[in-house]
CSV table of C-alpha atoms and ligand atoms in Angstrom, one decimal:
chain,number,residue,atom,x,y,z
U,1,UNK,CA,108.9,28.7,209.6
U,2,UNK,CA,105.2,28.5,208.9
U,3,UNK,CA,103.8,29.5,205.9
U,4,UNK,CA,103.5,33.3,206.1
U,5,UNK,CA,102.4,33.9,202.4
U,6,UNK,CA,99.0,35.9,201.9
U,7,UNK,CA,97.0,36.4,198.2
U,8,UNK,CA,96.0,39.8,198.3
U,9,UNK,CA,94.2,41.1,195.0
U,10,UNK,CA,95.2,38.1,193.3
U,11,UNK,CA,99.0,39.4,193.7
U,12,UNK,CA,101.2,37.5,196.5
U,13,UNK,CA,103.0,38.7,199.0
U,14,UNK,CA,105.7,36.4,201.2
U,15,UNK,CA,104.7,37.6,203.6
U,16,UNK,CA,102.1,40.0,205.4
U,17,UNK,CA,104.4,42.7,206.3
U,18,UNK,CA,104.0,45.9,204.5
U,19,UNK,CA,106.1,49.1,204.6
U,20,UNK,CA,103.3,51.6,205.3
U,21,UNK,CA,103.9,54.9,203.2
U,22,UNK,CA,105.8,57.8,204.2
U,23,UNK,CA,108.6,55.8,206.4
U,24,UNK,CA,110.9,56.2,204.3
U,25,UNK,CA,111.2,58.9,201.5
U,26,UNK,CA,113.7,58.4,199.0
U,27,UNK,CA,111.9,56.3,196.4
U,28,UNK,CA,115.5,54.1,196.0
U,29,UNK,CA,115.9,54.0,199.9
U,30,UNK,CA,112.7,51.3,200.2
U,31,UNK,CA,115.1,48.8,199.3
U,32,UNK,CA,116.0,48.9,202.6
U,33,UNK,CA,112.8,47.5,203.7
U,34,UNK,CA,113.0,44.5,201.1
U,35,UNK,CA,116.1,43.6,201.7
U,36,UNK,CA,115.3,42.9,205.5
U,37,UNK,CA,112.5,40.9,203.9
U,38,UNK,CA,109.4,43.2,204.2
U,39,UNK,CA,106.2,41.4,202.2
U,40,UNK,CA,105.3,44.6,199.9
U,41,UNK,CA,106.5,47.9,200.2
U,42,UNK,CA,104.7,51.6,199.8
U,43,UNK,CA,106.3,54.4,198.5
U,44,UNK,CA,106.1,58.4,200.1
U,45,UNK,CA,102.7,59.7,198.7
U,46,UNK,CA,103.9,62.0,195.3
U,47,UNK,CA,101.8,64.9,194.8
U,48,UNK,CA,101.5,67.1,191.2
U,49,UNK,CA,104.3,69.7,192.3
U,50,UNK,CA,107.9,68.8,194.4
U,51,UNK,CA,107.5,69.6,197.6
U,52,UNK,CA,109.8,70.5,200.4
U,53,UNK,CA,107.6,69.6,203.0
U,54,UNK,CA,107.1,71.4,206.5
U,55,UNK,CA,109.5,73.0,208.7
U,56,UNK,CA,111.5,71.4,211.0
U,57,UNK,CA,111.4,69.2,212.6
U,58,UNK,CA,109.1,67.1,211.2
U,59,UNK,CA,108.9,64.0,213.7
U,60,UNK,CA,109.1,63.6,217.4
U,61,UNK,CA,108.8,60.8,219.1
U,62,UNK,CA,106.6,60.4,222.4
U,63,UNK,CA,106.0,57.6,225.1
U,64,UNK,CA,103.2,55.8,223.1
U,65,UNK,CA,104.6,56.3,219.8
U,66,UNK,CA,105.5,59.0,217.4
U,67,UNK,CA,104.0,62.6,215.8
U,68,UNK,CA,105.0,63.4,212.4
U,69,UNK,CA,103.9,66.4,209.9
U,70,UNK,CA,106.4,65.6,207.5
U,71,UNK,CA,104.1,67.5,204.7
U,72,UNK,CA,104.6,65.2,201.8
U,73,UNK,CA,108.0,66.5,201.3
U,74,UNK,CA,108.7,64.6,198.1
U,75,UNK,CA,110.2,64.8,194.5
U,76,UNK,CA,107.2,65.5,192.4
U,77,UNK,CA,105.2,63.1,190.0
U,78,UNK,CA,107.7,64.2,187.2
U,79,UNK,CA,110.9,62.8,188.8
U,80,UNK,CA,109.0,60.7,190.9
U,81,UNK,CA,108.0,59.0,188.2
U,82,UNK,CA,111.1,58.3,186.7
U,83,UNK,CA,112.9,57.5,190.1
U,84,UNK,CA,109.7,54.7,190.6
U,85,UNK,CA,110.0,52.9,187.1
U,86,UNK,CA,114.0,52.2,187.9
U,87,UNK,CA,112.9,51.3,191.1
U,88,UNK,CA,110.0,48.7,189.9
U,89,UNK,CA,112.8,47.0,187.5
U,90,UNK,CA,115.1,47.0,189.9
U,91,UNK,CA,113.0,45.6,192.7
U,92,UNK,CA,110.9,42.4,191.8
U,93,UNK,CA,110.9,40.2,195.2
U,94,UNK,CA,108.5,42.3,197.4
U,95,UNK,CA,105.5,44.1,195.4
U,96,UNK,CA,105.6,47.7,195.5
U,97,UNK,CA,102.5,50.1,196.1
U,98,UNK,CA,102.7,53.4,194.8
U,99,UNK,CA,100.9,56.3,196.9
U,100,UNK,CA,99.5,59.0,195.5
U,101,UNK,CA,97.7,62.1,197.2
U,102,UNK,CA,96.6,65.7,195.5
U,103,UNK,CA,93.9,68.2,196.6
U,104,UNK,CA,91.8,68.6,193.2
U,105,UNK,CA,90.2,65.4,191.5
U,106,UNK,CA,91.9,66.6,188.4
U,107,UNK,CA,95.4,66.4,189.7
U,108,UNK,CA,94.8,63.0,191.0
U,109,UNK,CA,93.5,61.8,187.7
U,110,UNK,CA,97.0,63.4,186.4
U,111,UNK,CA,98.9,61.4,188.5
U,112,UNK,CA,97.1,58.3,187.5
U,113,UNK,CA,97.8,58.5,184.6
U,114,UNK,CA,101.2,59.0,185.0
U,115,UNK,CA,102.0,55.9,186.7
U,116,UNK,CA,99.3,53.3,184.9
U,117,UNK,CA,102.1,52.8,182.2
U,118,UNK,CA,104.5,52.0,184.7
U,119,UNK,CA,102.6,48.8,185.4
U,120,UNK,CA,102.9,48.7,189.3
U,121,UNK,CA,101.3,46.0,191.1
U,122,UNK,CA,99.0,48.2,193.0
U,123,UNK,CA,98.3,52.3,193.5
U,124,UNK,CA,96.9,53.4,197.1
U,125,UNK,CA,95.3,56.7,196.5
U,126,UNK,CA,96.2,58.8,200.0
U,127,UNK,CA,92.6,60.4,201.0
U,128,UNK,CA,93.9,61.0,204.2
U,129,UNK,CA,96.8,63.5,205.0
U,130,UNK,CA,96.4,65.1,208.0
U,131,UNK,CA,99.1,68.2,207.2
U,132,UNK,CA,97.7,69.1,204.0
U,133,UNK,CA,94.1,70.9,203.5
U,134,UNK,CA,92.6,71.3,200.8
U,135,UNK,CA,91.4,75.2,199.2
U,136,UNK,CA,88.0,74.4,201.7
U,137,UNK,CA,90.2,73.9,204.5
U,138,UNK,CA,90.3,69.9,205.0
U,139,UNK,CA,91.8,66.8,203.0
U,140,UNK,CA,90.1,65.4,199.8
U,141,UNK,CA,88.6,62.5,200.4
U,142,UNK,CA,87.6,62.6,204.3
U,143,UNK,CA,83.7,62.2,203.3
U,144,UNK,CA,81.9,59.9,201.2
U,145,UNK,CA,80.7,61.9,198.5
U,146,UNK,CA,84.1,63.1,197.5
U,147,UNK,CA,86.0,59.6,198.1
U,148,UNK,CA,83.3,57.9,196.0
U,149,UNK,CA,84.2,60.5,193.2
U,150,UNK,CA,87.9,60.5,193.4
U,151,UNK,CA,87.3,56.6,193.2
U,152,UNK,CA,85.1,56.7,190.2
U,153,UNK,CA,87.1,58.7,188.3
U,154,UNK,CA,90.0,56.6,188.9
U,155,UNK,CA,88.7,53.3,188.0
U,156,UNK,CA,87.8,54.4,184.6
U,157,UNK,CA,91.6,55.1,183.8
U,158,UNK,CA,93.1,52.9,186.4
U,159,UNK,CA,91.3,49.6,184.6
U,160,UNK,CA,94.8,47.0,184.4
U,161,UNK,CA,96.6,48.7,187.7
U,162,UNK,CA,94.8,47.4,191.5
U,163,UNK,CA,94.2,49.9,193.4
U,164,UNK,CA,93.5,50.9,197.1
U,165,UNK,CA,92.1,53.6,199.0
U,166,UNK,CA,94.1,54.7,202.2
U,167,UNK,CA,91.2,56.1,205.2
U,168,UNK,CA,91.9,58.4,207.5
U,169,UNK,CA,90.4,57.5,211.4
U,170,UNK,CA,89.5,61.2,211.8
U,171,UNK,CA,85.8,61.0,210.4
U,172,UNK,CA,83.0,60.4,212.0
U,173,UNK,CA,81.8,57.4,209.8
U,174,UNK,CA,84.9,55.7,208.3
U,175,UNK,CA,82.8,52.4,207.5
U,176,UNK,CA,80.7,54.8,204.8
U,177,UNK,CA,83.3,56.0,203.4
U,178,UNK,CA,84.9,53.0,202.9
U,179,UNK,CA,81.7,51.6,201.5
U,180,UNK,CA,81.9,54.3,198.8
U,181,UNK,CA,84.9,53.5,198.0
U,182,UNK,CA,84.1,49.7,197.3
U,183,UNK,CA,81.0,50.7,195.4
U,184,UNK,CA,82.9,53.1,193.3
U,185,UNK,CA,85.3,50.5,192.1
U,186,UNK,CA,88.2,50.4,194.8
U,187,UNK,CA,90.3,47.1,194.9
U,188,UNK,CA,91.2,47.0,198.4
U,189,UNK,CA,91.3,49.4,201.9
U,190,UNK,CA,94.1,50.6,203.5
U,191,UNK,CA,93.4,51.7,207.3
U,192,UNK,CA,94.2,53.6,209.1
U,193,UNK,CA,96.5,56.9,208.2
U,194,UNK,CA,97.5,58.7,211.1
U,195,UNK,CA,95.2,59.9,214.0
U,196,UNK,CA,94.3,63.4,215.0
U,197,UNK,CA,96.0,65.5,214.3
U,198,UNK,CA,97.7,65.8,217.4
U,199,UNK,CA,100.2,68.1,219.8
U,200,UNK,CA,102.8,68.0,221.6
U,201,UNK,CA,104.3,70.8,223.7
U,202,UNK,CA,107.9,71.2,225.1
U,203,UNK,CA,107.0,72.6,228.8
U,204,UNK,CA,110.7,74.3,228.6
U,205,UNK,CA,110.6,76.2,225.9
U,206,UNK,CA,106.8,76.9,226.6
U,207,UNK,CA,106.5,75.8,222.3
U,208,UNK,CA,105.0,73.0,220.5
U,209,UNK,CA,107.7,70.5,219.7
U,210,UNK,CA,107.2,70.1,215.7
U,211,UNK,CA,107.7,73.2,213.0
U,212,UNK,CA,104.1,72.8,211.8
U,213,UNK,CA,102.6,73.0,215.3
U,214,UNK,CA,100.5,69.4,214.9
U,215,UNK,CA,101.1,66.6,213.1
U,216,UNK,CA,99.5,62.8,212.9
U,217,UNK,CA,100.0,60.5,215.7
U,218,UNK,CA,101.2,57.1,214.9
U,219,UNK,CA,102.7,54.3,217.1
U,220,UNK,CA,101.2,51.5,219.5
U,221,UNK,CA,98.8,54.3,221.9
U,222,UNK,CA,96.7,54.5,218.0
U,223,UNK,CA,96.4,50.1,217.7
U,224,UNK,CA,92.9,50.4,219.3
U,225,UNK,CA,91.5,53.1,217.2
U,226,UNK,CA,93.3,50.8,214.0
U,227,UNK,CA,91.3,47.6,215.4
U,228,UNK,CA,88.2,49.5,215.9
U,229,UNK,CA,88.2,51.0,212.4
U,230,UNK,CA,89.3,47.6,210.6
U,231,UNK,CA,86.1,45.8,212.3
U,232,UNK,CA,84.1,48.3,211.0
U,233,UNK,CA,85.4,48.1,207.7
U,234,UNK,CA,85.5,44.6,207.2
U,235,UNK,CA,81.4,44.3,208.1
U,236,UNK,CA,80.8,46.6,205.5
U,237,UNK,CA,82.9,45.9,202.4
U,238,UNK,CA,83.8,42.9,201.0
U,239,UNK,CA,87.2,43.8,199.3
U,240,UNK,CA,90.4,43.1,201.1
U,241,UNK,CA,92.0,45.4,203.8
U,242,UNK,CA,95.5,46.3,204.2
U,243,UNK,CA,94.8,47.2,208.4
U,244,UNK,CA,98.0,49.5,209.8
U,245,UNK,CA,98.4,51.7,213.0
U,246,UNK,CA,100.3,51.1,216.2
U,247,UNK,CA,101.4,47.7,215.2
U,248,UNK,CA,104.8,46.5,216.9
U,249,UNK,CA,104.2,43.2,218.0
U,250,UNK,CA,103.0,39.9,216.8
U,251,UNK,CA,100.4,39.8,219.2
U,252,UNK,CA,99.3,43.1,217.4
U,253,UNK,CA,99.3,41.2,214.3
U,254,UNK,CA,97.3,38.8,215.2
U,255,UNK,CA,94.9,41.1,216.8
U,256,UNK,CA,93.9,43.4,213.3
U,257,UNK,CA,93.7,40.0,211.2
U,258,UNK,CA,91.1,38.9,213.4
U,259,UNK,CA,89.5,42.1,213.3
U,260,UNK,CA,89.4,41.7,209.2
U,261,UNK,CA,93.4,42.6,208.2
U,262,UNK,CA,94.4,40.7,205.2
U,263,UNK,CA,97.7,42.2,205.4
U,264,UNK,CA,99.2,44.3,208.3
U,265,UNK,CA,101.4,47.7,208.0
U,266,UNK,CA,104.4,47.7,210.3
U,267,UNK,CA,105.9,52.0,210.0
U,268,UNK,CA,106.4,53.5,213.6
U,269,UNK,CA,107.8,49.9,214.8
U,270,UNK,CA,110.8,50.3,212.5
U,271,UNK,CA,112.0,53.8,214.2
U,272,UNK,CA,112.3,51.9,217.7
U,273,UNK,CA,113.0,48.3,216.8
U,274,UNK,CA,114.5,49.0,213.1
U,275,UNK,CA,114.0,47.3,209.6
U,276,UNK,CA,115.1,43.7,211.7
U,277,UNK,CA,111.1,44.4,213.8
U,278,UNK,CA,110.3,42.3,210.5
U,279,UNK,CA,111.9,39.1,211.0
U,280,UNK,CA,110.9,39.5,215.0
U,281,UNK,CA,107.0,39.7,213.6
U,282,UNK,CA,108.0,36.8,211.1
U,283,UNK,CA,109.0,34.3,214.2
U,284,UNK,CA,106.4,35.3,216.9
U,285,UNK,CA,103.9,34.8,214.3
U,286,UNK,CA,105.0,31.5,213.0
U,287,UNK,CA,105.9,30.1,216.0
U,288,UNK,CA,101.7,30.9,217.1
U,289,UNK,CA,100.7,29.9,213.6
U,290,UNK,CA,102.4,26.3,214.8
U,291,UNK,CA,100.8,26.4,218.5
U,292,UNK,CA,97.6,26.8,217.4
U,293,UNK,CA,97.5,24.6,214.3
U,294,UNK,CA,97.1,27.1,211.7
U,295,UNK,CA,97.8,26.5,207.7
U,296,UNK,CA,97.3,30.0,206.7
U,297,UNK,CA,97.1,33.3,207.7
U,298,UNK,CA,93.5,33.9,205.9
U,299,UNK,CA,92.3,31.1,208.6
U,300,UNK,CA,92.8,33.9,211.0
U,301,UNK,CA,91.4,37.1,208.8
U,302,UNK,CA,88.3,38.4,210.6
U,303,UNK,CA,87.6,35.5,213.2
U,304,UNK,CA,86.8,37.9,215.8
U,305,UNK,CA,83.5,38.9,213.8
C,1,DHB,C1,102.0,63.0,206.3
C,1,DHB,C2,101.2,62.3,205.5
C,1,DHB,C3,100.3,61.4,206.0
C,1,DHB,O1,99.5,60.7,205.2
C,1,DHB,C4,100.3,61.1,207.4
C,1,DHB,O2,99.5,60.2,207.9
C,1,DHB,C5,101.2,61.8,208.2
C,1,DHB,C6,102.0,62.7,207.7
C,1,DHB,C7,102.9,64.1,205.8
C,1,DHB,O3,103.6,63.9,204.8
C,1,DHB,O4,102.9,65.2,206.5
């Protein structure tokens, strides 16, 4: 096997497989994902309140891919919490990223808080849900002005824990937001969150498919938007991307780490191949790593540019 390890923030990673957030969403269930030998994993985004999440059901699959509005159905930063410091003990082989999202700047500096004592190796702040608006009617976080603060904010209290800020593609400018977010003190990118939101409608029943109407789309038919966005990204900011969306083959893989990926999310993938789409990714890259001569995987991080 080549050598598949990646530096990422100064922290390293085995490999560059990470378990996007929201896959799974038991906090203790993501050991699934390390033990079939995922490089880092991400935790379901934890909001102020537990929440239950939409109505079902909450993800349907399609021929390019997948449609989810799960609406951050999860435990709640107080149990949350609690659930991720057993779980950061417990789970020392793969570094773990925890996700937060919230709709007020207050609340996200709240969660913050919370978790900087539990010393994780990295936080992704989550400007980018597609199923939850804020009180003006769309996400925090999905324009400059109010990434850059969110951001700002953070980095005062966040000042020992790396942390990243996830980007939605549904914007018309993603590269200035991301931009804010680097000048504002951002460690690292992650893109892209889901597209849309999309649709899908069951011609029988004359409905749409999920409870919540819409949802984001995810799967391989969203790779190109992914490439597109990481390009972008990585001619404008010089901190490191973590470059997800439609990703289920090593060809894929190579694709978004030329276009600036550092390290690669693999989430839809694992609903139609399962956790063992890892070690696939882990051969087909290493055997092209050994065709084409290559040491290390940062040889190949933006060589499209
Ligand atoms: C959900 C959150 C996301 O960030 C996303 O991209 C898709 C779905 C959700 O929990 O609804």
């Amino acid at each position: 096997m080549a050598n598949l390890s990646v530096d990422f923030c100064s922290v390293k990673f085995t490999n560059p497989f990470i378990l996007p957030s929201g896959i799974i969403t038991e906090v203790n269930e993501h050991k699934r994902a390390v033990e079939a030998g995922v490089g880092g994993v991400t935790l379901k985004s934890l909001t102020y309140e537990k929440r239950e999440g939409n109505p079902l059901p909450r993800v349907w699959k399609y021929d390019c891919g997948m449609i989810n509005s799960v609406g951050l159905r999860n435990a709640g930063i107080e149990k949350g919490s609690e659930e991720i410091a057993v779980f950061l003990k417990e789970n020392k082989q793969a570094p773990v990223i925890v996700s937060l999202f919230a709709t007020k700047l207050k609340e996200f500096l709240f969660l913050v808080e919370k978790i900087v004592p539990l010393n994780p190796p990295f936080i992704e702040l989550n400007l980018s849900c597609p199923n939850v608006d804020d009180e003006f009617g769309k996400p925090l976080g999905m324009e400059k002005g109010a990434a850059g603060e969110i951001v700002k904010a953070v980095k005062k209290i966040s000042v020992k824990v790396p942390f990243l800020a996830k980007l939605s593609p549904n914007v018309s400018n993603i590269t200035e937001i991301a931009k804010s977010c680097e000048n504002a003190g951002a460690d690292g990118i992650v893109a892209i969150n889901t597209a849309g939101p999309g649709m899908i409608i069951d011609i029988n029943k004359r409905k749409p498919v999920l409870g919540a109407k819409k949802g984001g789309v995810s799967g391989p038919g969203i790779l190109p938007i992914a490439v597109r966005c990481i390009f972008e990204i990585y001619e404008a900011v010089k901190i490191p991307i973590i470059g997800m969306g439609g990703v289920s083959k090593w060809q894929d893989v190579v694709e978004m780490m030329m276009a600036g990926a550092t390290l690669v999310g693999v989430g839809t993938a694992t609903y139609t191949k399962g956790m063992k789409v890892y070690d696939e990714l882990k051969r087909g890259l290493s055997e092209y790593m050994e065709k084409e001569g290559i040491k290390e995987l940062k040889e190949l991080v933006g060589v499209a540019h």
